[in-house]
Short mmCIF file of N, CA and C in Angstrom, two decimals:
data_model
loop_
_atom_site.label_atom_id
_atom_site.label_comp_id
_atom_site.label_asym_id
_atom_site.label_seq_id
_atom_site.Cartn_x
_atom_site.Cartn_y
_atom_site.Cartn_z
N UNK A 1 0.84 -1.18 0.00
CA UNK A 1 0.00 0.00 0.00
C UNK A 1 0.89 1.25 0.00
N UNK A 2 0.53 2.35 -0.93
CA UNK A 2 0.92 3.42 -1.04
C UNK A 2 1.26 4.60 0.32
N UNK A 3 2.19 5.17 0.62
CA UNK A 3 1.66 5.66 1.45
C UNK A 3 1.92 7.55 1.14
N UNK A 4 0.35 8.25 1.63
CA UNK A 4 -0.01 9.06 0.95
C UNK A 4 1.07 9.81 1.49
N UNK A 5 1.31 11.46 0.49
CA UNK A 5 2.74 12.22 0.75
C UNK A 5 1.83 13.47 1.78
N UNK A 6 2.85 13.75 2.75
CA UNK A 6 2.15 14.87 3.57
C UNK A 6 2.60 16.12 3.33
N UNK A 7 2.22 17.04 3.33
CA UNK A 7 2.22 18.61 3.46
C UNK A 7 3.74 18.93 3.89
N UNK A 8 4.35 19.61 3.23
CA UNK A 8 5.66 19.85 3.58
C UNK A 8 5.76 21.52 3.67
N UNK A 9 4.69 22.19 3.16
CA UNK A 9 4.57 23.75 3.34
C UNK A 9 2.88 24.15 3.44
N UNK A 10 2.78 25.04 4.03
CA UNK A 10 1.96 25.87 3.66
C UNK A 10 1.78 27.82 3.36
N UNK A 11 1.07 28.06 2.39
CA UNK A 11 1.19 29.14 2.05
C UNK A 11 -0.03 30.16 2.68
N UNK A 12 0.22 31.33 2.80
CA UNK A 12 -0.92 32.55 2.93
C UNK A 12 -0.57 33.39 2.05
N UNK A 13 -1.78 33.67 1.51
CA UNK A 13 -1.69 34.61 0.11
C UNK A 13 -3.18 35.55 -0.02
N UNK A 14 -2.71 36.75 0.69
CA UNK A 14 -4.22 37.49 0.57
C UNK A 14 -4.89 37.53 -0.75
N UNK A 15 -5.67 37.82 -1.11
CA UNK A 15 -6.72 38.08 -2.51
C UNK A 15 -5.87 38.95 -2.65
N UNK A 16 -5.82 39.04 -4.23
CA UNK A 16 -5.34 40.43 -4.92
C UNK A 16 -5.41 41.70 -4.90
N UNK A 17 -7.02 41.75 -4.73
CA UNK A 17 -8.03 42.76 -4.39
C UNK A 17 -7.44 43.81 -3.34
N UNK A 18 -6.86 42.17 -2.06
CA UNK A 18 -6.61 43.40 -0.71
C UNK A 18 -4.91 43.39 -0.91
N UNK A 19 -4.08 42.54 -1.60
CA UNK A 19 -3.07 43.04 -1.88
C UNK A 19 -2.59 44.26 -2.22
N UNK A 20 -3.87 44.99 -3.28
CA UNK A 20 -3.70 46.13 -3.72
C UNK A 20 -3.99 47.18 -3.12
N UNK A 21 -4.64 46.39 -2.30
CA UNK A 21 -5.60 47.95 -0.94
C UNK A 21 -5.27 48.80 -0.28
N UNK A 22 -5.43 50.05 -0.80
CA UNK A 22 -4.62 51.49 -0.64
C UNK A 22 -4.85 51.60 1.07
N UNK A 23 -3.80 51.51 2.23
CA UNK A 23 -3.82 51.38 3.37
C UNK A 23 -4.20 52.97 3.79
N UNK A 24 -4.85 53.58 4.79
CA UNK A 24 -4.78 55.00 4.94
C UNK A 24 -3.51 54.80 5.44
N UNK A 25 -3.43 56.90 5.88
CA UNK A 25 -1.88 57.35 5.92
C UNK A 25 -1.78 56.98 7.85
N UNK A 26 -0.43 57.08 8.08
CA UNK A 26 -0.26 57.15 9.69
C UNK A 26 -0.22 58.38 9.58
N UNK A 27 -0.49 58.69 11.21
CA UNK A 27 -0.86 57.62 11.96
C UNK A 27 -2.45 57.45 11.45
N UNK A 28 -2.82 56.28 12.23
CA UNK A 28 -4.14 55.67 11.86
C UNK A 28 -5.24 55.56 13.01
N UNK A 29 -6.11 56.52 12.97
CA UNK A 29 -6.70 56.49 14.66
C UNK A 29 -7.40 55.13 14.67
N UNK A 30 -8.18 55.03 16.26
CA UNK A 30 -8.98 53.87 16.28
C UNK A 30 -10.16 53.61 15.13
N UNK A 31 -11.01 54.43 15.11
CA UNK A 31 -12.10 54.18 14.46
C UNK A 31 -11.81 54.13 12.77
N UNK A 32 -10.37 54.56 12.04
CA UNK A 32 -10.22 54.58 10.64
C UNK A 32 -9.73 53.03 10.61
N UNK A 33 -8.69 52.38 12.00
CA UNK A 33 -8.47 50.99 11.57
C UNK A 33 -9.55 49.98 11.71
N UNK A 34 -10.57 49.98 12.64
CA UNK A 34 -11.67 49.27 11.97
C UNK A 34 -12.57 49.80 11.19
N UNK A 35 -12.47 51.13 10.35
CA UNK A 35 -13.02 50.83 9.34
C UNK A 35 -12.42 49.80 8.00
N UNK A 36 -11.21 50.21 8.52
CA UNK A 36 -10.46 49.13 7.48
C UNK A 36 -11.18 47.83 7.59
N UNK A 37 -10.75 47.47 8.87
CA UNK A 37 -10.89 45.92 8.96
C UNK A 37 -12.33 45.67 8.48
N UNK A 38 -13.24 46.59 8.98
CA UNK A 38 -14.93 46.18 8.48
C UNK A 38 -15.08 46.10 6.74
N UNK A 39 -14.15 47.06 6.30
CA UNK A 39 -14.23 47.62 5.11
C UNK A 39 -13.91 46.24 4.08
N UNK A 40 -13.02 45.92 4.26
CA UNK A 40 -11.97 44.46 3.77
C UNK A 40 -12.85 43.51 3.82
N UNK A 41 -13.32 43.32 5.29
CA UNK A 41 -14.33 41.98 5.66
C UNK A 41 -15.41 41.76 4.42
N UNK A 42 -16.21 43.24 4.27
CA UNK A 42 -17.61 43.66 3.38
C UNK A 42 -17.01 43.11 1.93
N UNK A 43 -15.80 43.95 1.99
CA UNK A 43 -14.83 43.63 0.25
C UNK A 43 -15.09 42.01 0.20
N UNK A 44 -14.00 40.90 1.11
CA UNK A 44 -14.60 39.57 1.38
C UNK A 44 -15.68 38.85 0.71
N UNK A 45 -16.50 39.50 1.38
CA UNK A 45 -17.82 38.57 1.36
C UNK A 45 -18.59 38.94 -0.36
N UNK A 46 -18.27 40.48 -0.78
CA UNK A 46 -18.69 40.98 -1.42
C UNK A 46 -18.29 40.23 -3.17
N UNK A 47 -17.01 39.67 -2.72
CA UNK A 47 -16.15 39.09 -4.09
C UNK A 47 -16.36 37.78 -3.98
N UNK A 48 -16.92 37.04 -2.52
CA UNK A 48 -16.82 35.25 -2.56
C UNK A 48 -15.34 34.86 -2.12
N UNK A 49 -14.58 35.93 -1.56
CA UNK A 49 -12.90 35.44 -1.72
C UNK A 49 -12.36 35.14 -0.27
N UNK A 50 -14.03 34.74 0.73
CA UNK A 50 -13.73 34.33 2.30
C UNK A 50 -14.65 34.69 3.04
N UNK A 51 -14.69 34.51 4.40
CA UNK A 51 -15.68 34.50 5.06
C UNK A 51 -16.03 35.85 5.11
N UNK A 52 -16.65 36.40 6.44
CA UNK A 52 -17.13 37.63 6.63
C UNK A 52 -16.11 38.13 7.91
N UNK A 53 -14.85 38.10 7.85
CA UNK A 53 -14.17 38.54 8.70
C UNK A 53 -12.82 39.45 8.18
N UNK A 54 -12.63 40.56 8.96
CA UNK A 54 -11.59 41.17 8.69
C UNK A 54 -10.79 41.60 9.60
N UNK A 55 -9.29 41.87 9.55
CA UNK A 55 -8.71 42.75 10.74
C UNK A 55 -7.41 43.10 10.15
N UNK A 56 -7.00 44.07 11.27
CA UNK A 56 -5.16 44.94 11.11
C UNK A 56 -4.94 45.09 11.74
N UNK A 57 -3.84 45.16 11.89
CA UNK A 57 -2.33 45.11 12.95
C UNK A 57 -1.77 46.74 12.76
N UNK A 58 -2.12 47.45 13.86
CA UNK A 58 -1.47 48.73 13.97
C UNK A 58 -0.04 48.80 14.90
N UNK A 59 0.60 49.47 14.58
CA UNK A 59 1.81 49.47 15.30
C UNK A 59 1.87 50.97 15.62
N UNK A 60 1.33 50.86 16.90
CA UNK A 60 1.10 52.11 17.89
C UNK A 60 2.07 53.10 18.48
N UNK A 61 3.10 52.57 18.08
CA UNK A 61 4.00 53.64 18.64
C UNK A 61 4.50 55.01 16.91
N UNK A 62 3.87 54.12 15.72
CA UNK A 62 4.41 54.77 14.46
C UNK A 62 2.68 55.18 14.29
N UNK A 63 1.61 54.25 14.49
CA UNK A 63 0.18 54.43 13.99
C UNK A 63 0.11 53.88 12.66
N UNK A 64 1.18 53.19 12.29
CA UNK A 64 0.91 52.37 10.64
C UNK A 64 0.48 51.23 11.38
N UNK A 65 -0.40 51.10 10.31
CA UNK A 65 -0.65 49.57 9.87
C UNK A 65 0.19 48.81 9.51
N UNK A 66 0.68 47.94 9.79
CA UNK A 66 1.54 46.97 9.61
C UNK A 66 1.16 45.70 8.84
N UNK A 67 -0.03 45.55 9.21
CA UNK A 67 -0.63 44.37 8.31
C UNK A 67 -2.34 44.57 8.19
N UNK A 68 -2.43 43.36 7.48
CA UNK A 68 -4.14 43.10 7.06
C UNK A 68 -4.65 41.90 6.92
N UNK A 69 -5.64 41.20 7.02
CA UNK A 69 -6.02 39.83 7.05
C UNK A 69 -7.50 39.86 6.82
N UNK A 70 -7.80 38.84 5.87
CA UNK A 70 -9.45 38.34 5.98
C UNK A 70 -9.32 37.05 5.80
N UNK A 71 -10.87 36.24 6.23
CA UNK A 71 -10.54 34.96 6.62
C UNK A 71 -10.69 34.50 5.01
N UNK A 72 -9.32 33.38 5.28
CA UNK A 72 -9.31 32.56 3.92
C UNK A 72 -9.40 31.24 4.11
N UNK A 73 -9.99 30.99 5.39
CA UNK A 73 -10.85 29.15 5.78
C UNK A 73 -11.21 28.62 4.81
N UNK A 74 -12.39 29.16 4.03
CA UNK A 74 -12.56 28.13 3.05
C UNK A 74 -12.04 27.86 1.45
N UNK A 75 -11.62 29.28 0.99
CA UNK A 75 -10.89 30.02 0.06
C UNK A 75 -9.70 28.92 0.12
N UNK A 76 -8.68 28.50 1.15
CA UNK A 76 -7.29 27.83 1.09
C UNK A 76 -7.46 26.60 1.88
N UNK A 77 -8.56 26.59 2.53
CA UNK A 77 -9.43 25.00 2.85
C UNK A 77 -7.88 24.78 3.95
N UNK A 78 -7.22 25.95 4.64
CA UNK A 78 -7.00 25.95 5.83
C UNK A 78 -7.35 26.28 7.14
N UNK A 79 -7.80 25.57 7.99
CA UNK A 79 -8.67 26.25 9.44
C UNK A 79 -8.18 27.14 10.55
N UNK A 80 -6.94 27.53 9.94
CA UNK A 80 -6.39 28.37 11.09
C UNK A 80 -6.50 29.73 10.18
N UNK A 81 -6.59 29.77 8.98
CA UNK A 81 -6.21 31.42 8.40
C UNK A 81 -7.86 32.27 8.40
N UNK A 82 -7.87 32.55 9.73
CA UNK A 82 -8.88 33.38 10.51
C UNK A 82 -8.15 34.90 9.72
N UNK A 83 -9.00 36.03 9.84
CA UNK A 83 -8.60 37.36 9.60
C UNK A 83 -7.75 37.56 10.39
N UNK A 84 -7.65 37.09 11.94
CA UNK A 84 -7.03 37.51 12.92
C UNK A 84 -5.29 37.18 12.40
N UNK A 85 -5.19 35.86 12.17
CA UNK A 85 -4.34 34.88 12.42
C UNK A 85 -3.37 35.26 11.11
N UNK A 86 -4.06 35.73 9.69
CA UNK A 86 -3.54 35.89 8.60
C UNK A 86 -2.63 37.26 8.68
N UNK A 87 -3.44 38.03 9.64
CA UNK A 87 -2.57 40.12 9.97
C UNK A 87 -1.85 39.92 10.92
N UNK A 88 -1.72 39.06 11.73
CA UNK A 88 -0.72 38.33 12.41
C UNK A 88 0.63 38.38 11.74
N UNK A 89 0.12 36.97 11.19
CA UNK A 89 1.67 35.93 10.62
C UNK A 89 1.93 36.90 9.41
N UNK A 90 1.19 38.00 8.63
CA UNK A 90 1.69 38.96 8.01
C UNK A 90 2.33 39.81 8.40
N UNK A 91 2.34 40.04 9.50
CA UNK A 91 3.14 41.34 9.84
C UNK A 91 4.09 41.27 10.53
N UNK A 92 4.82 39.46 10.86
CA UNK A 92 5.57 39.17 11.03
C UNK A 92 6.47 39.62 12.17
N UNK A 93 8.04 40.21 11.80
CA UNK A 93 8.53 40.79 12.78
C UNK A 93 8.68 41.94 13.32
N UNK A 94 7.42 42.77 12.57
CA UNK A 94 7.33 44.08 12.59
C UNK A 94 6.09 44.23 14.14
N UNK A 95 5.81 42.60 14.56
CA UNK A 95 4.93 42.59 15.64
C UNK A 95 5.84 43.17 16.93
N UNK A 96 7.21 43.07 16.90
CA UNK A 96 8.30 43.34 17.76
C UNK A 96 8.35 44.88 18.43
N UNK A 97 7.79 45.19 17.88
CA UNK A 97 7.75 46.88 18.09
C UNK A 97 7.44 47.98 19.49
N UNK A 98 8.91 48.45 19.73
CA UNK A 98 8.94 48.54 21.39
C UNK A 98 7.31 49.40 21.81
N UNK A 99 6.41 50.14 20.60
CA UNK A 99 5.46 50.85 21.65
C UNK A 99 4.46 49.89 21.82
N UNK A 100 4.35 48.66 21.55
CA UNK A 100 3.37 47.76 20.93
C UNK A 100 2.73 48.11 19.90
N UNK A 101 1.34 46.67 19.88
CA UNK A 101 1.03 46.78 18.42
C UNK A 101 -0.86 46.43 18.92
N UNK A 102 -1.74 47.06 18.29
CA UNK A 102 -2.96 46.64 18.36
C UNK A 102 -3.92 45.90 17.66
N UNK A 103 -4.64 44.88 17.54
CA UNK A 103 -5.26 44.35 16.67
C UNK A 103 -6.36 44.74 16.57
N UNK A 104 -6.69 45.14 15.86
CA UNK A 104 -8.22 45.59 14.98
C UNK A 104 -9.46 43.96 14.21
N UNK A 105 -10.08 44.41 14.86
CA UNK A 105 -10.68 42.90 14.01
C UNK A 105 -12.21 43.20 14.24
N UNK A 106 -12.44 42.57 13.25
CA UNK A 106 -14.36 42.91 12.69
C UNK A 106 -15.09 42.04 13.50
N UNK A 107 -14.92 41.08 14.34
CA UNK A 107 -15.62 40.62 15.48
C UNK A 107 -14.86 39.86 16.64
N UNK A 108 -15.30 39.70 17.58
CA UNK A 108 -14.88 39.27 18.90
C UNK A 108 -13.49 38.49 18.41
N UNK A 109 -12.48 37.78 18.84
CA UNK A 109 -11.92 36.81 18.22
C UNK A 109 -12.02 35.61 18.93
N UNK A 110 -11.98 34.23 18.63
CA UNK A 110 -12.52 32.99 18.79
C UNK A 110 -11.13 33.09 19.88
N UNK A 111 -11.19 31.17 20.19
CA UNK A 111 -9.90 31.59 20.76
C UNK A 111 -8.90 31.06 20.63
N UNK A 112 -8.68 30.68 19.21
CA UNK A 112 -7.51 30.23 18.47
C UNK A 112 -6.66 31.80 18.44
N UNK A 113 -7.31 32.19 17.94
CA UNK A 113 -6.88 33.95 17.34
C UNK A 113 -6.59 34.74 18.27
N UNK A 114 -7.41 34.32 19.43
CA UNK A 114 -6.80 34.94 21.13
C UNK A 114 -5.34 34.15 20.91
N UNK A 115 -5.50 33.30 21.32
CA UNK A 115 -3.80 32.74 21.27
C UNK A 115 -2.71 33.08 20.52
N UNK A 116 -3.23 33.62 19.14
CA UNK A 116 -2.47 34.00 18.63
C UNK A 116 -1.72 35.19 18.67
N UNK A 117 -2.76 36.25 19.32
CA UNK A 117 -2.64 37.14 19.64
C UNK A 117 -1.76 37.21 20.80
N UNK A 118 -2.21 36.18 21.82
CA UNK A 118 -1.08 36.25 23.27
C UNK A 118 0.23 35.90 22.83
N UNK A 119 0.60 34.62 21.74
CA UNK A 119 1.81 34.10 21.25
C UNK A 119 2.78 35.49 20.60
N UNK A 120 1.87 36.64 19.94
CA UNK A 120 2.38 37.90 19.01
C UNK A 120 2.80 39.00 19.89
N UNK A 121 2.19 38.62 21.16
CA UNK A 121 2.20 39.32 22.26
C UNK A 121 1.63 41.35 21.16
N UNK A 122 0.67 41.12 21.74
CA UNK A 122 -0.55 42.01 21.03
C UNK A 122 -0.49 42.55 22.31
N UNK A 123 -0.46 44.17 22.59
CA UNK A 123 -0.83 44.78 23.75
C UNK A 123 -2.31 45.27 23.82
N UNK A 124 -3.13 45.17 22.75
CA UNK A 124 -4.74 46.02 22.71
C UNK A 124 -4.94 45.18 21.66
N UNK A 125 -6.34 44.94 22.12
CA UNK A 125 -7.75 44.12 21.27
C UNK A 125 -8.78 45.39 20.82
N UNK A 126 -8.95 45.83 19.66
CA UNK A 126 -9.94 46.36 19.45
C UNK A 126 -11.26 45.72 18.67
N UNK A 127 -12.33 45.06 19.16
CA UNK A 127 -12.79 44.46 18.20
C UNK A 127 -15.15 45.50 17.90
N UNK A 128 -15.34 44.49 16.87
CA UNK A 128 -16.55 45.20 16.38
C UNK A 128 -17.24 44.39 17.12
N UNK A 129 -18.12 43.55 16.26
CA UNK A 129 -19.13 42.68 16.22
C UNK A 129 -18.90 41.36 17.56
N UNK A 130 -20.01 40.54 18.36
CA UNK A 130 -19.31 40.27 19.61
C UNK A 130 -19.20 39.14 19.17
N UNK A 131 -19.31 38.08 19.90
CA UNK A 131 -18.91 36.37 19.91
C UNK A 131 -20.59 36.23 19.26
N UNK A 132 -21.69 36.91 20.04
CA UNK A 132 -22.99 36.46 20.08
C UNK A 132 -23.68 37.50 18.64
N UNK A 133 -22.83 38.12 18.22
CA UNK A 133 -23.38 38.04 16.73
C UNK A 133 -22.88 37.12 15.95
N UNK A 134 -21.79 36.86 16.62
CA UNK A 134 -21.15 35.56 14.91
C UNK A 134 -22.15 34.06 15.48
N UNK A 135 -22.68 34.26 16.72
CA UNK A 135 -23.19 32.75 16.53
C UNK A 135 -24.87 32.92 16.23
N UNK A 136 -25.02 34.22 16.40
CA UNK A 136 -26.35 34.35 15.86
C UNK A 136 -26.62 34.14 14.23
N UNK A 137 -25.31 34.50 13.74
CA UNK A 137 -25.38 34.10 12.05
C UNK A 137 -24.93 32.87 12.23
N UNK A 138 -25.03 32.03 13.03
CA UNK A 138 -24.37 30.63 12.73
C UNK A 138 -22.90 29.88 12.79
N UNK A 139 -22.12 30.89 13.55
CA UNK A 139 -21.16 30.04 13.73
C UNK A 139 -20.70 30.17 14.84
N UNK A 140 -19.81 29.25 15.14
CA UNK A 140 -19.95 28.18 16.49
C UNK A 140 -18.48 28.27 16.72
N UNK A 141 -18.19 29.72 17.81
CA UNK A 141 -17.29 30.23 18.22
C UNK A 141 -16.32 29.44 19.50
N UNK A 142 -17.23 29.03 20.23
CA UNK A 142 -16.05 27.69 21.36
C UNK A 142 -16.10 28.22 21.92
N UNK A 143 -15.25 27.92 23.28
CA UNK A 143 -15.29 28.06 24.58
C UNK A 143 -13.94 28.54 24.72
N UNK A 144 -14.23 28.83 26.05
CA UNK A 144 -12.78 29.47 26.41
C UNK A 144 -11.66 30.77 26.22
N UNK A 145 -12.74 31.63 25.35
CA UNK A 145 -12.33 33.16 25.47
C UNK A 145 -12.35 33.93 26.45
N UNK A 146 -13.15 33.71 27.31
CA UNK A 146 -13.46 34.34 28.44
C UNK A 146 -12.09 34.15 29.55
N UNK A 147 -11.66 33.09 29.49
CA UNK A 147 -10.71 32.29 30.42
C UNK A 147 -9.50 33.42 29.78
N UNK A 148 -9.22 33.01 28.72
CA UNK A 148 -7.74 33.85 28.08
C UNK A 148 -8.08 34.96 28.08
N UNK A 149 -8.86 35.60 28.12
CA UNK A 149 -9.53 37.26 28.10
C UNK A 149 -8.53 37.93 29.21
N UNK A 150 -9.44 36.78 30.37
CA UNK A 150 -9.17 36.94 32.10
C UNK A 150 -7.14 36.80 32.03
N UNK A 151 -6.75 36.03 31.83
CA UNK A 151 -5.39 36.01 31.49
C UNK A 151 -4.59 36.74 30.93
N UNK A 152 -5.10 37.06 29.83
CA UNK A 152 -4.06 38.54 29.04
C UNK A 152 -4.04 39.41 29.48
N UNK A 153 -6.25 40.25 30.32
CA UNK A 153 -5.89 41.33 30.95
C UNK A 153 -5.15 41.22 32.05
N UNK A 154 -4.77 40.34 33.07
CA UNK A 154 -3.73 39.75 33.91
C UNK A 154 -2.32 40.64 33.39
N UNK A 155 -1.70 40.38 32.14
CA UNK A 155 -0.82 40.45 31.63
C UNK A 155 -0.69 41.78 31.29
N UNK A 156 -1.71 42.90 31.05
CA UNK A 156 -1.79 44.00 30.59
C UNK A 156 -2.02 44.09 29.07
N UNK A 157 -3.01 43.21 28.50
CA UNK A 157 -3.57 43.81 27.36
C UNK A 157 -4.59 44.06 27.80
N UNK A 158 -5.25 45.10 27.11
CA UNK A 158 -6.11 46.28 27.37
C UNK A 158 -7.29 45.32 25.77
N UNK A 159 -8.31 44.89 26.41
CA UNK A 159 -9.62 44.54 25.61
C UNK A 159 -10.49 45.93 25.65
N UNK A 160 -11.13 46.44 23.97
CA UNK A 160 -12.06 47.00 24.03
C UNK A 160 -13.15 46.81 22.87
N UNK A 161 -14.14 45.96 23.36
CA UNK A 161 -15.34 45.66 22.49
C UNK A 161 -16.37 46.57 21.84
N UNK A 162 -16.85 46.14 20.82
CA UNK A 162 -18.09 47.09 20.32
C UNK A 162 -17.95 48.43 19.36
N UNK A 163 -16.71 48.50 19.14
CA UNK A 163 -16.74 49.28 18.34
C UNK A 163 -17.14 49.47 16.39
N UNK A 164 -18.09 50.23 16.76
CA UNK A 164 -18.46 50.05 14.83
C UNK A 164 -19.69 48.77 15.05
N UNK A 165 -20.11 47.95 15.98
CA UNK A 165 -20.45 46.76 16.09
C UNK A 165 -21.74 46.64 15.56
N UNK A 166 -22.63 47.00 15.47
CA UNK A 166 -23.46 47.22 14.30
C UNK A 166 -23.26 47.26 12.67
N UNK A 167 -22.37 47.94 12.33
CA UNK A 167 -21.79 47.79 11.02
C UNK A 167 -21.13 46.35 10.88
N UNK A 168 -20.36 45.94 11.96
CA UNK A 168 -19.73 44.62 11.54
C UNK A 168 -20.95 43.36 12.07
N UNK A 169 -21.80 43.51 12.18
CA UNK A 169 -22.67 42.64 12.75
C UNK A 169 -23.43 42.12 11.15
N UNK A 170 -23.49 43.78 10.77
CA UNK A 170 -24.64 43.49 9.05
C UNK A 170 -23.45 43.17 7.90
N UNK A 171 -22.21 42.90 8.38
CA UNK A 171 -21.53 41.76 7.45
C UNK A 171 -21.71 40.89 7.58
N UNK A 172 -21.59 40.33 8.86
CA UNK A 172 -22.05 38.94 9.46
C UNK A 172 -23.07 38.32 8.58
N UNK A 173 -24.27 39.51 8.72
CA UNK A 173 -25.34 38.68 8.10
C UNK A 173 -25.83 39.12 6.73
N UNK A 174 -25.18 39.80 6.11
CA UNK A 174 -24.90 39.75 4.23
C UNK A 174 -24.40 38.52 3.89
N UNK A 175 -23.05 38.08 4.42
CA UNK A 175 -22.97 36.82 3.96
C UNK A 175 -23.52 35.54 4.83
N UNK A 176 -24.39 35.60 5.84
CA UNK A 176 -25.38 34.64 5.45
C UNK A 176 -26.39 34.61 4.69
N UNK A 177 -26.97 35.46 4.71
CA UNK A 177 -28.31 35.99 3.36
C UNK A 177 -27.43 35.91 1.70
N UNK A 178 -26.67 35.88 1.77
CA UNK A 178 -26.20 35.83 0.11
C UNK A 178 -25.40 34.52 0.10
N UNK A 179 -25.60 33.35 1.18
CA UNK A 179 -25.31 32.03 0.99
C UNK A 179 -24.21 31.50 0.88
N UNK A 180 -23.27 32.18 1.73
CA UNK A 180 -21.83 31.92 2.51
C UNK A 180 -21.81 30.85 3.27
N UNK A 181 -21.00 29.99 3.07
CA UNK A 181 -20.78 28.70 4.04
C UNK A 181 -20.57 29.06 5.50
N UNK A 182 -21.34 28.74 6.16
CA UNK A 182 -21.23 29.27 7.56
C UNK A 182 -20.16 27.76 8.20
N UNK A 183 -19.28 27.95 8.42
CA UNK A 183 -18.23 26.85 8.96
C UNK A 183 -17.64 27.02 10.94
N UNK A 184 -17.16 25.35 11.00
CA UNK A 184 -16.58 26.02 12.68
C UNK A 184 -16.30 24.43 13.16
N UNK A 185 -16.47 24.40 14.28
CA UNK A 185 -16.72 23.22 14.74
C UNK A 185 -17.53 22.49 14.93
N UNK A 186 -18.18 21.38 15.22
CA UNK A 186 -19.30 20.92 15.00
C UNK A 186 -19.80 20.92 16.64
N UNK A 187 -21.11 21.17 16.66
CA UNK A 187 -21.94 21.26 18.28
C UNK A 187 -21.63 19.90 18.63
#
């Protein structure tokens, strides 16, 4: 019997679309980087090129953006490239940055993407839309954010929810109404 060959790389490769995506100028206040991130998410859903999630990586001591991410779960039929996880591992070692760095993201983050965030060592969470809009459109966020929440602010990251959260809520549910694979774990 054959035995099948395993994965020796994997790639992240934003859409073109947001490759090309004219970043605003620094610095970048709070409410212009999630418009980004909401903005990207809407772009997303709007082209078929990923879920309904978006976010960026500000680097607070310059106010650039450093990176950008939307989810490409089903797009690269990998389960970790969350919006969160993709403006992350994009922005690489520029996460190093002595004033810290903030993440921007179009809803609560699950808590893979928390982790990722604690591993990037992220000093500020800014997010939109909550845990209980993404499961009101159907997906099935997990347990255990609350726990690492309690832990990071321990650590001194600074969580602040709700911002824009209405706007990122009616992405949520554009791409369920226009027949987006709602994906996650299974109940």
């Amino acid at each position: 019997m054959a035995q099948a060959a395993i994965a020796t790389a994997a790639y992240i490769r934003l859409p073109d679309w947001l490759a090309a995506w004219e970043l605003p100028a620094a610095p970048v206040p709070d409410e212009a980087a999630m418009r980004l991130a909401l903005a990207i998410a809407g772009e997303n859903v709007a082209r078929g090129s990923g879920g309904p999630f978006g976010a960026c990586v500000r680097d607070d001591s310059s106010g650039e953006v450093i990176g950008t991410g939307v989810n490409l779960v089903m797009a690269s039929g990998n389960p970790v490239l969350h919006a969160e996880t993709v403006a992350l591992a994009l922005s690489g070692r520029r996460l190093s940055v002595t004033g810290g760095v903030t993440l921007f993201t179009s809803c609560e983050p699950c808590i893979m993407c928390l982790g990722a965030a604690h591993w990037a060592r992220v000093t500020r969470i800014v997010s939109a839309a909550a845990k209980a809009d993404a499961e009101a459109a159907g997906f099935s966020e997990g347990a255990g954010t609350r726990e690492l929440r309690a832990e990071m602010t321990v650590r001194g990251v600074v969580f602040e929810d709700g911002l824009l959260r209405d706007e990122a809520a009616a992405v949520l549910r554009r791409y369920v109404e226009s027949g987006g694979v709602v994906y996650g774990p299974r109940s």
